[in-house]
CSV table of C-alpha atoms in Angstrom, one decimal:
chain,number,residue,atom,x,y,z
A,1,MET,CA,2.2,-5.0,-18.6
A,2,LYS,CA,4.1,-2.2,-19.9
A,3,PHE,CA,1.7,0.1,-19.1
A,4,PHE,CA,1.5,-1.6,-15.7
A,5,LYS,CA,5.6,-1.7,-15.9
A,6,CYS,CA,4.9,2.1,-16.2
A,7,LEU,CA,2.5,2.9,-13.6
A,8,ILE,CA,4.2,1.5,-11.0
A,9,VAL,CA,7.3,3.0,-11.8
A,10,LEU,CA,4.9,6.8,-11.6
A,11,LEU,CA,3.7,5.3,-7.8
A,12,MET,CA,6.9,4.4,-6.6
A,13,CYS,CA,8.4,8.1,-8.1
A,14,PHE,CA,5.7,9.8,-5.7
A,15,ALA,CA,5.9,7.3,-2.8
A,16,PHE,CA,9.6,8.4,-3.0
A,17,ALA,CA,8.5,11.9,-2.3
A,18,VAL,CA,6.5,10.6,-0.1
A,19,GLY,CA,8.9,10.0,2.2
A,20,CYS,CA,11.4,12.0,1.6
A,21,GLY,CA,9.3,15.0,1.9
A,22,GLY,CA,7.1,13.5,4.6
A,23,SER,CA,7.9,14.6,8.6
A,24,SER,CA,8.2,11.0,9.2
A,25,GLU,CA,11.9,8.5,8.6
A,26,GLU,CA,10.0,6.1,6.6
A,27,SER,CA,12.0,4.1,3.8
A,28,THR,CA,10.4,4.2,0.7
A,29,GLU,CA,9.0,0.3,0.1
A,30,GLU,CA,6.8,2.1,3.4
A,31,ALA,CA,5.6,4.6,1.4
A,32,THR,CA,4.8,2.0,-1.5
A,33,ALA,CA,2.9,0.0,0.8
A,34,ASN,CA,1.0,2.5,2.1
A,35,ILE,CA,0.4,3.5,-1.8
A,36,ILE,CA,-1.3,0.1,-2.3
A,37,GLU,CA,-3.9,0.4,0.3
A,38,GLU,CA,-7.1,0.7,-1.0
A,39,THR,CA,-6.2,1.6,-4.1
A,40,GLU,CA,-7.8,1.2,-8.0
A,41,THR,CA,-3.8,0.9,-9.5
A,42,VAL,CA,-1.1,-0.9,-8.3
A,43,SER,CA,2.3,-0.3,-6.7
A,44,GLU,CA,5.4,-1.9,-5.9
A,45,ASN,CA,9.4,-1.4,-4.3
A,46,GLU,CA,10.2,-1.4,-8.9
A,47,THR,CA,13.6,-0.7,-7.3
A,48,ASP,CA,14.4,-3.2,-6.0
A,49,ALA,CA,13.3,-5.6,-9.3
A,50,GLU,CA,17.0,-6.2,-10.6
A,51,THR,CA,17.9,-8.4,-7.0
A,52,THR,CA,14.3,-9.8,-7.4
A,53,GLY,CA,14.6,-10.4,-10.4
A,54,GLU,CA,12.3,-13.9,-10.4
A,55,ASP,CA,10.6,-12.7,-7.1
A,56,ALA,CA,9.5,-9.7,-9.0
A,57,ALA,CA,7.3,-11.3,-11.8
A,58,ALA,CA,5.9,-12.5,-8.8
A,59,GLU,CA,3.1,-14.4,-9.8
A,60,SER,CA,1.7,-17.7,-8.2
A,61,VAL,CA,-1.1,-20.5,-8.7
A,62,LEU,CA,-0.6,-24.2,-8.4
A,63,THR,CA,0.5,-26.0,-11.9
A,64,GLU,CA,-2.0,-28.7,-13.4
A,65,GLU,CA,-0.2,-30.8,-11.8
A,66,THR,CA,-0.3,-29.8,-8.5
A,67,SER,CA,-3.6,-29.4,-8.5
A,68,SER,CA,-4.2,-33.1,-9.4
A,69,ALA,CA,-2.3,-34.0,-6.8
A,70,GLN,CA,-4.2,-32.6,-4.3
A,71,GLU,CA,-6.0,-35.2,-2.2
A,72,GLY,CA,-9.3,-34.3,-0.1
A,73,SER,CA,-8.3,-30.3,-0.9
A,74,SER,CA,-9.9,-27.8,-2.2
A,75,GLY,CA,-7.5,-25.8,-4.2
A,76,GLU,CA,-8.0,-25.5,-7.6
A,77,LYS,CA,-12.1,-25.4,-7.1
A,78,VAL,CA,-10.9,-22.2,-4.9
A,79,ASN,CA,-8.0,-21.8,-7.3
A,80,GLU,CA,-11.2,-21.4,-10.2
A,81,GLU,CA,-14.3,-20.1,-8.3
A,82,ILE,CA,-11.6,-17.1,-7.3
A,83,MET,CA,-10.1,-16.4,-10.9
A,84,GLU,CA,-14.4,-17.1,-11.9
A,85,LYS,CA,-14.7,-13.6,-9.7
A,86,ALA,CA,-12.0,-11.4,-10.6
A,87,GLU,CA,-13.0,-12.2,-14.1
A,88,SER,CA,-16.8,-11.3,-13.9
A,89,GLY,CA,-16.3,-7.5,-13.3
A,90,ALA,CA,-18.8,-7.3,-10.8
A,91,LYS,CA,-18.7,-5.0,-8.0
A,92,GLN,CA,-20.1,-7.0,-4.5
A,93,THR,CA,-20.3,-4.7,-1.3
A,94,ASN,CA,-16.8,-5.0,0.9
A,95,SER,CA,-18.7,-6.9,3.8
A,96,GLN,CA,-21.5,-9.5,3.1
A,97,ALA,CA,-22.0,-9.3,7.0
A,98,ALA,CA,-22.3,-5.7,7.0
A,99,ALA,CA,-25.4,-6.0,4.5
A,100,ASN,CA,-26.7,-8.4,6.6
A,101,ALA,CA,-26.3,-6.8,9.9
A,102,ASP,CA,-29.3,-5.2,11.6
A,103,LYS,CA,-29.0,-1.3,11.1
A,104,PRO,CA,-30.5,2.0,12.1
A,105,ALA,CA,-32.9,1.9,9.3
A,106,GLU,CA,-32.1,6.5,9.1
A,107,THR,CA,-29.3,7.7,8.2
A,108,THR,CA,-28.7,10.7,11.0
A,109,ALA,CA,-25.7,12.7,11.9
A,110,PRO,CA,-24.9,15.2,15.1
A,111,GLU,CA,-26.4,18.4,12.9
A,112,GLY,CA,-23.3,20.5,11.4
A,113,THR,CA,-21.1,17.1,10.6
A,114,ARG,CA,-20.6,16.8,7.2
A,115,ILE,CA,-17.9,13.6,6.9
A,116,VAL,CA,-16.1,11.7,3.6
A,117,ALA,CA,-15.8,8.2,4.1
A,118,THR,CA,-12.9,7.4,1.4
A,119,SER,CA,-12.4,3.9,1.7
A,120,ALA,CA,-14.9,1.4,1.3
A,121,SER,CA,-14.0,-0.2,4.5
A,122,ILE,CA,-14.7,3.4,6.1
A,123,CYS,CA,-17.9,3.2,4.5
A,124,ASP,CA,-19.2,-0.3,6.2
A,125,ILE,CA,-18.9,1.3,9.6
A,126,THR,CA,-20.8,3.9,8.7
A,127,ASP,CA,-23.6,1.9,7.6
A,128,ARG,CA,-24.0,0.0,10.3
A,129,LEU,CA,-23.6,3.1,12.6
A,130,GLY,CA,-26.5,4.7,10.5
A,131,LEU,CA,-24.0,7.7,10.0
A,132,SER,CA,-24.6,10.1,7.2
A,133,LEU,CA,-21.7,10.9,4.3
A,134,VAL,CA,-21.2,13.7,2.2
A,135,GLY,CA,-18.8,11.9,0.2
A,136,VAL,CA,-17.8,9.2,-0.5
A,137,PRO,CA,-15.2,6.7,-3.1
A,138,GLU,CA,-15.0,5.3,-6.3
A,139,THR,CA,-14.6,2.0,-5.8
A,140,THR,CA,-14.7,-0.2,-9.5
A,141,VAL,CA,-14.0,-3.6,-6.7
A,142,SER,CA,-16.1,-2.8,-3.6
A,143,ALA,CA,-19.7,-1.7,-3.8
A,144,ILE,CA,-20.7,0.9,-1.0
A,145,ALA,CA,-23.8,0.5,0.7
A,146,SER,CA,-27.0,1.7,-1.0
A,147,ARG,CA,-27.7,3.5,2.5
A,148,TYR,CA,-25.4,6.2,0.2
A,149,ASP,CA,-26.9,6.0,-3.7
A,150,GLY,CA,-26.5,9.6,-5.2
A,151,VAL,CA,-24.1,10.7,-2.0
A,152,THR,CA,-20.9,13.0,-4.4
A,153,THR,CA,-17.6,10.2,-5.3
A,154,VAL,CA,-14.7,12.2,-4.6
A,155,GLY,CA,-12.3,10.3,-6.3
A,156,THR,CA,-9.8,6.5,-5.6
A,157,PRO,CA,-9.2,5.7,-2.0
A,158,MET,CA,-5.3,5.9,-3.1
A,159,SER,CA,-6.0,9.2,-5.0
A,160,PRO,CA,-8.8,10.9,-3.7
A,161,ASP,CA,-10.1,14.5,-5.9
A,162,MET,CA,-8.9,17.4,-3.2
A,163,GLU,CA,-11.1,20.1,-5.5
A,164,ILE,CA,-14.5,17.7,-4.5
A,165,ILE,CA,-13.6,16.9,-1.2
A,166,THR,CA,-13.2,20.7,-0.5
A,167,SER,CA,-16.2,21.7,-2.9
A,168,LEU,CA,-17.9,19.8,0.4
A,169,ASN,CA,-16.9,21.6,3.2
A,170,PRO,CA,-16.7,18.3,4.9
A,171,THR,CA,-16.8,18.5,8.9
A,172,ASP,CA,-14.7,15.9,9.1
A,173,VAL,CA,-12.6,13.8,6.9
A,174,LEU,CA,-12.4,9.5,7.5
A,175,THR,CA,-9.8,7.8,5.8
A,176,PRO,CA,-7.0,4.4,6.6
A,177,ASP,CA,-3.8,5.0,8.5
A,178,THR,CA,-1.8,3.8,6.0
A,179,LEU,CA,-2.5,6.5,3.5
A,180,GLU,CA,-1.8,9.6,6.4
A,181,GLY,CA,1.8,9.9,5.4
A,182,ASP,CA,0.3,10.4,1.1
A,183,LEU,CA,-2.5,12.6,2.2
A,184,LYS,CA,-2.4,14.4,5.6
A,185,ILE,CA,-0.7,17.4,4.5
A,186,GLN,CA,-2.9,16.6,1.3
A,187,TYR,CA,-6.4,17.4,3.6
A,188,ASP,CA,-3.8,20.0,5.8
A,189,ASN,CA,-3.2,22.2,2.5
A,190,ILE,CA,-6.6,22.1,1.7
A,191,GLY,CA,-8.0,23.3,5.3
A,192,VAL,CA,-10.0,20.6,5.8
A,193,ASN,CA,-10.0,18.1,9.5
A,194,SER,CA,-9.5,14.5,9.1
A,195,THR,CA,-9.4,11.7,11.1
A,196,PHE,CA,-7.3,8.7,10.0
A,197,LEU,CA,-8.5,5.3,11.4
A,198,ASN,CA,-6.4,1.8,12.1
A,199,LEU,CA,-8.3,-0.5,10.3
A,200,ARG,CA,-5.2,-2.9,9.9
A,201,SER,CA,-6.5,-5.9,12.2
A,202,ILE,CA,-9.6,-6.9,13.4
A,203,LYS,CA,-9.6,-5.2,16.8
A,204,GLY,CA,-8.2,-1.9,14.8
A,205,LEU,CA,-11.7,-2.4,13.0
A,206,TYR,CA,-14.0,-2.1,16.1
A,207,ASP,CA,-11.7,0.4,17.6
A,208,SER,CA,-12.4,2.8,15.0
A,209,VAL,CA,-16.6,1.6,15.3
A,210,LYS,CA,-16.4,2.5,19.1
A,211,LEU,CA,-14.6,6.1,17.6
A,212,ILE,CA,-16.7,6.8,15.3
A,213,GLY,CA,-19.4,6.5,17.4
A,214,ASP,CA,-18.3,8.5,20.0
A,215,LYS,CA,-17.2,11.3,18.3
A,216,TYR,CA,-20.3,10.8,16.3
A,217,GLY,CA,-23.3,10.4,18.5
A,218,LYS,CA,-23.0,6.8,17.7
A,219,SER,CA,-22.3,5.0,20.7
A,220,GLU,CA,-25.0,2.7,21.7
A,221,GLU,CA,-24.6,1.4,18.6
A,222,ALA,CA,-20.9,1.0,18.6
A,223,ASP,CA,-21.7,-0.7,21.4
A,224,ALA,CA,-23.3,-3.0,19.9
A,225,ILE,CA,-21.4,-4.0,17.6
A,226,VAL,CA,-18.1,-4.1,19.5
A,227,ALA,CA,-20.5,-6.4,21.9
A,228,GLU,CA,-20.4,-8.4,18.7
A,229,TYR,CA,-16.7,-9.2,18.3
A,230,ASN,CA,-16.4,-9.8,22.4
A,231,GLU,CA,-18.8,-12.5,21.8
A,232,PHE,CA,-17.6,-14.4,18.9
A,233,MET,CA,-13.2,-14.0,19.7
A,234,ALA,CA,-14.4,-15.2,23.3
A,235,SER,CA,-15.4,-18.4,21.5
A,236,TYR,CA,-13.0,-18.3,18.6
A,237,SER,CA,-9.7,-17.9,20.4
A,238,SER,CA,-9.1,-21.2,22.3
A,239,LYS,CA,-10.3,-23.1,18.9
A,240,HIS,CA,-6.6,-24.1,18.2
A,241,SER,CA,-3.6,-25.3,20.3
A,242,GLY,CA,-1.1,-27.1,19.8
A,243,GLU,CA,1.7,-27.3,16.7
A,244,ASN,CA,0.5,-23.9,14.6
A,245,PRO,CA,1.4,-24.7,10.9
A,246,LYS,CA,3.9,-22.4,9.1
A,247,VAL,CA,2.3,-20.3,6.6
A,248,LEU,CA,3.5,-18.1,3.7
A,249,VAL,CA,1.3,-14.9,2.6
A,250,LEU,CA,1.4,-13.1,-0.6
A,251,MET,CA,0.0,-10.4,-1.3
A,252,GLY,CA,-0.5,-10.4,-5.2
A,253,LEU,CA,-0.7,-7.0,-7.9
A,254,PRO,CA,-0.7,-7.1,-11.8
A,255,GLY,CA,3.2,-7.9,-12.0
A,256,SER,CA,4.6,-8.2,-9.0
A,257,TYR,CA,3.9,-9.8,-5.0
A,258,LEU,CA,4.6,-8.5,-1.6
A,259,VAL,CA,4.7,-10.7,1.4
A,260,ALA,CA,2.8,-10.3,4.2
A,261,THR,CA,3.7,-9.6,7.5
A,262,GLN,CA,1.6,-10.7,10.8
A,263,ASN,CA,1.3,-6.7,10.7
A,264,SER,CA,-0.9,-6.7,8.2
A,265,TYR,CA,-4.8,-7.7,7.8
A,266,ALA,CA,-4.8,-10.4,5.6
A,267,GLY,CA,-1.0,-11.9,7.6
A,268,SER,CA,-2.5,-10.7,11.1
A,269,LEU,CA,-6.3,-13.2,10.2
A,270,VAL,CA,-3.8,-15.9,9.3
A,271,GLU,CA,-1.7,-15.8,12.7
A,272,LEU,CA,-5.6,-16.0,14.4
A,273,ALA,CA,-7.1,-18.9,12.4
A,274,GLY,CA,-3.7,-20.6,14.4
A,275,GLY,CA,-1.1,-20.6,11.8
A,276,GLU,CA,1.9,-18.9,12.7
A,277,ASN,CA,2.9,-16.6,9.7
A,278,VAL,CA,7.1,-17.4,9.0
A,279,PHE,CA,7.4,-13.3,8.3
A,280,HIS,CA,6.9,-11.2,11.2
A,281,ASP,CA,8.0,-7.5,11.4
A,282,ASP,CA,8.1,-4.8,13.9
A,283,THR,CA,6.5,-2.3,12.2
A,284,LYS,CA,6.0,-3.7,8.2
A,285,ASP,CA,3.1,-4.6,7.1
A,286,PHE,CA,4.3,-5.8,3.7
A,287,LEU,CA,8.1,-7.1,2.6
A,288,THR,CA,9.7,-6.9,-0.8
A,289,VAL,CA,11.7,-10.5,-0.2
A,290,ASN,CA,13.7,-13.2,-2.7
A,291,THR,CA,12.0,-16.5,-3.2
A,292,GLU,CA,15.2,-18.2,-1.7
A,293,GLU,CA,14.9,-16.4,1.5
A,294,MET,CA,11.3,-17.9,1.5
A,295,LEU,CA,12.3,-21.0,0.5
A,296,ALA,CA,14.4,-20.5,3.5
A,297,LYS,CA,11.4,-20.2,5.3
A,298,ASP,CA,10.3,-24.1,4.5
A,299,PRO,CA,6.3,-22.9,4.8
A,300,ASP,CA,3.7,-25.4,5.2
A,301,VAL,CA,1.3,-23.2,4.0
A,302,ILE,CA,1.2,-20.8,0.8
A,303,ILE,CA,-2.2,-18.5,1.4
A,304,ARG,CA,-3.0,-16.3,-1.9
A,305,THR,CA,-4.5,-13.0,-2.1
A,306,ALA,CA,-4.8,-10.1,-4.5
A,307,HIS,CA,-5.3,-6.5,-4.3
A,308,GLY,CA,-6.6,-3.6,-6.9
A,309,LEU,CA,-6.5,-5.6,-10.1
A,310,PRO,CA,-7.4,-9.5,-9.6
A,311,LYS,CA,-7.6,-10.3,-12.8
A,312,GLU,CA,-4.5,-9.7,-13.9
A,313,ALA,CA,-2.8,-10.2,-10.6
A,314,LEU,CA,-4.0,-13.8,-10.3
A,315,GLU,CA,-2.3,-14.4,-13.6
A,316,MET,CA,0.3,-13.2,-12.5
A,317,PHE,CA,0.6,-16.2,-9.9
A,318,GLU,CA,-0.5,-18.4,-12.3
A,319,LYS,CA,3.0,-17.3,-14.3
A,320,GLU,CA,5.1,-17.0,-11.6
A,321,PHE,CA,4.6,-20.5,-10.0
A,322,SER,CA,4.7,-22.3,-13.2
A,323,GLU,CA,7.4,-20.5,-15.7
A,324,ASN,CA,9.9,-20.4,-12.2
A,325,ASP,CA,10.9,-23.6,-10.8
A,326,ILE,CA,11.9,-22.9,-7.6
A,327,TRP,CA,8.7,-23.2,-6.4
A,328,LYS,CA,8.3,-26.6,-7.4
A,329,HIS,CA,11.1,-26.6,-4.6
A,330,PHE,CA,8.5,-25.3,-2.2
A,331,ARG,CA,7.5,-28.4,0.4
A,332,ALA,CA,4.0,-26.5,0.5
A,333,VAL,CA,4.1,-26.9,-4.1
A,334,GLN,CA,4.6,-30.2,-3.6
A,335,GLU,CA,1.9,-31.4,-1.2
A,336,GLY,CA,-0.4,-29.2,-2.9
A,337,ARG,CA,-0.6,-26.8,-0.4
A,338,VAL,CA,-1.5,-23.4,-2.2
A,339,TYR,CA,-4.6,-21.9,-1.5
A,340,ASP,CA,-5.7,-18.0,-3.6
A,341,VAL,CA,-8.9,-17.0,-0.9
A,342,ASP,CA,-11.1,-14.4,-1.7
A,343,TYR,CA,-9.7,-11.5,-2.1
A,344,MET,CA,-12.9,-9.7,-0.9
A,345,LEU,CA,-12.1,-11.2,2.2
A,346,PHE,CA,-8.7,-11.1,2.3
A,347,GLY,CA,-7.9,-7.7,0.9
A,348,MET,CA,-5.4,-4.3,2.8
A,349,SER,CA,-8.8,-3.2,4.9
A,350,ALA,CA,-10.1,-5.2,7.8
A,351,THR,CA,-13.4,-6.1,6.9
A,352,PHE,CA,-16.9,-7.3,9.3
A,353,ASP,CA,-16.5,-10.4,7.3
A,354,TYR,CA,-13.8,-11.7,9.5
A,355,PRO,CA,-15.6,-14.8,10.3
A,356,GLN,CA,-15.7,-16.4,6.8
A,357,ALA,CA,-12.1,-15.7,6.2
A,358,LEU,CA,-11.7,-17.7,9.3
A,359,ALA,CA,-13.3,-19.8,8.4
A,360,ASP,CA,-12.1,-20.6,4.3
A,361,LEU,CA,-8.5,-20.3,6.5
A,362,GLU,CA,-9.7,-23.4,8.7
A,363,PRO,CA,-9.1,-26.1,6.0
A,364,MET,CA,-5.8,-25.1,4.9
A,365,LEU,CA,-4.6,-24.8,8.2
A,366,PHE,CA,-6.0,-27.4,9.2
A,367,PRO,CA,-7.0,-30.3,6.9
């Protein structure tokens, strides 16, 4: 754990430098949240660690007593399944829906274009469009579509290797917009064009599909994908009405956690599924909140997901919820309504698997 604490401190220093040196007035906390996007390591605002000591330990999984008390709940089974997945270490496709979808067999792009994608979620988009790439990210959790077997890897999503990218002579580098504050200046410094895509919501995902499709001669394919989304939303939007359960969404990191607002992908899924995210913010995707503030919100349900190193994050959750007495006072804990959800479905970036994520949420929110 000392290693992770050191690593978190280093990332915080980097986030602070970005927040001070960038053109935006983004706070250190916001810069930290940006670094979290698609990272293979961990990051968190350790500057709050002393004032939120209980939270900085933050790790949550129900105690055996709470799990066994769940009547008609799959909480214990879900927890076990998610932990087994994390312990397996096996890579999985970032989106099963993208892997199974009909898509062009041939990989093409307009003549003269050389495109690099720096996240697995973006590779899912280009895969569905049948778009060729000259560079893809190196990931430890999500597998890249087989269409891109043998394509040069350009480093991790959070920290792509600028030397490798330069060597590929790209005409465009596609990156999640949550990393724009960190990477835009680096792309500019090596003289490459970049496009930042909003993958923080389902709508942003499909807007990105349309943007890329129109830009690279794949408009017909993009329109067909967007039509699927419109059809799904038309049937789903009226599914739940009336009272909305209040939900606390926690994003676990090794050694810490953040609260996911409605602006984050995981937080937006909860609201789309019919829940009310108890923490809202006009601009931020993630917040550092102490447990007393969380308790005051009195959530009906607590949803926990993980990012970066899921096994360590889930173990952290287990330790926090079993050792920090304050969780015993949460009504959601007392009633056994705390759930670990699949981190492959509830990550940092939107994926085409959102229908499955919503289906998983439904029995948790509406038992």
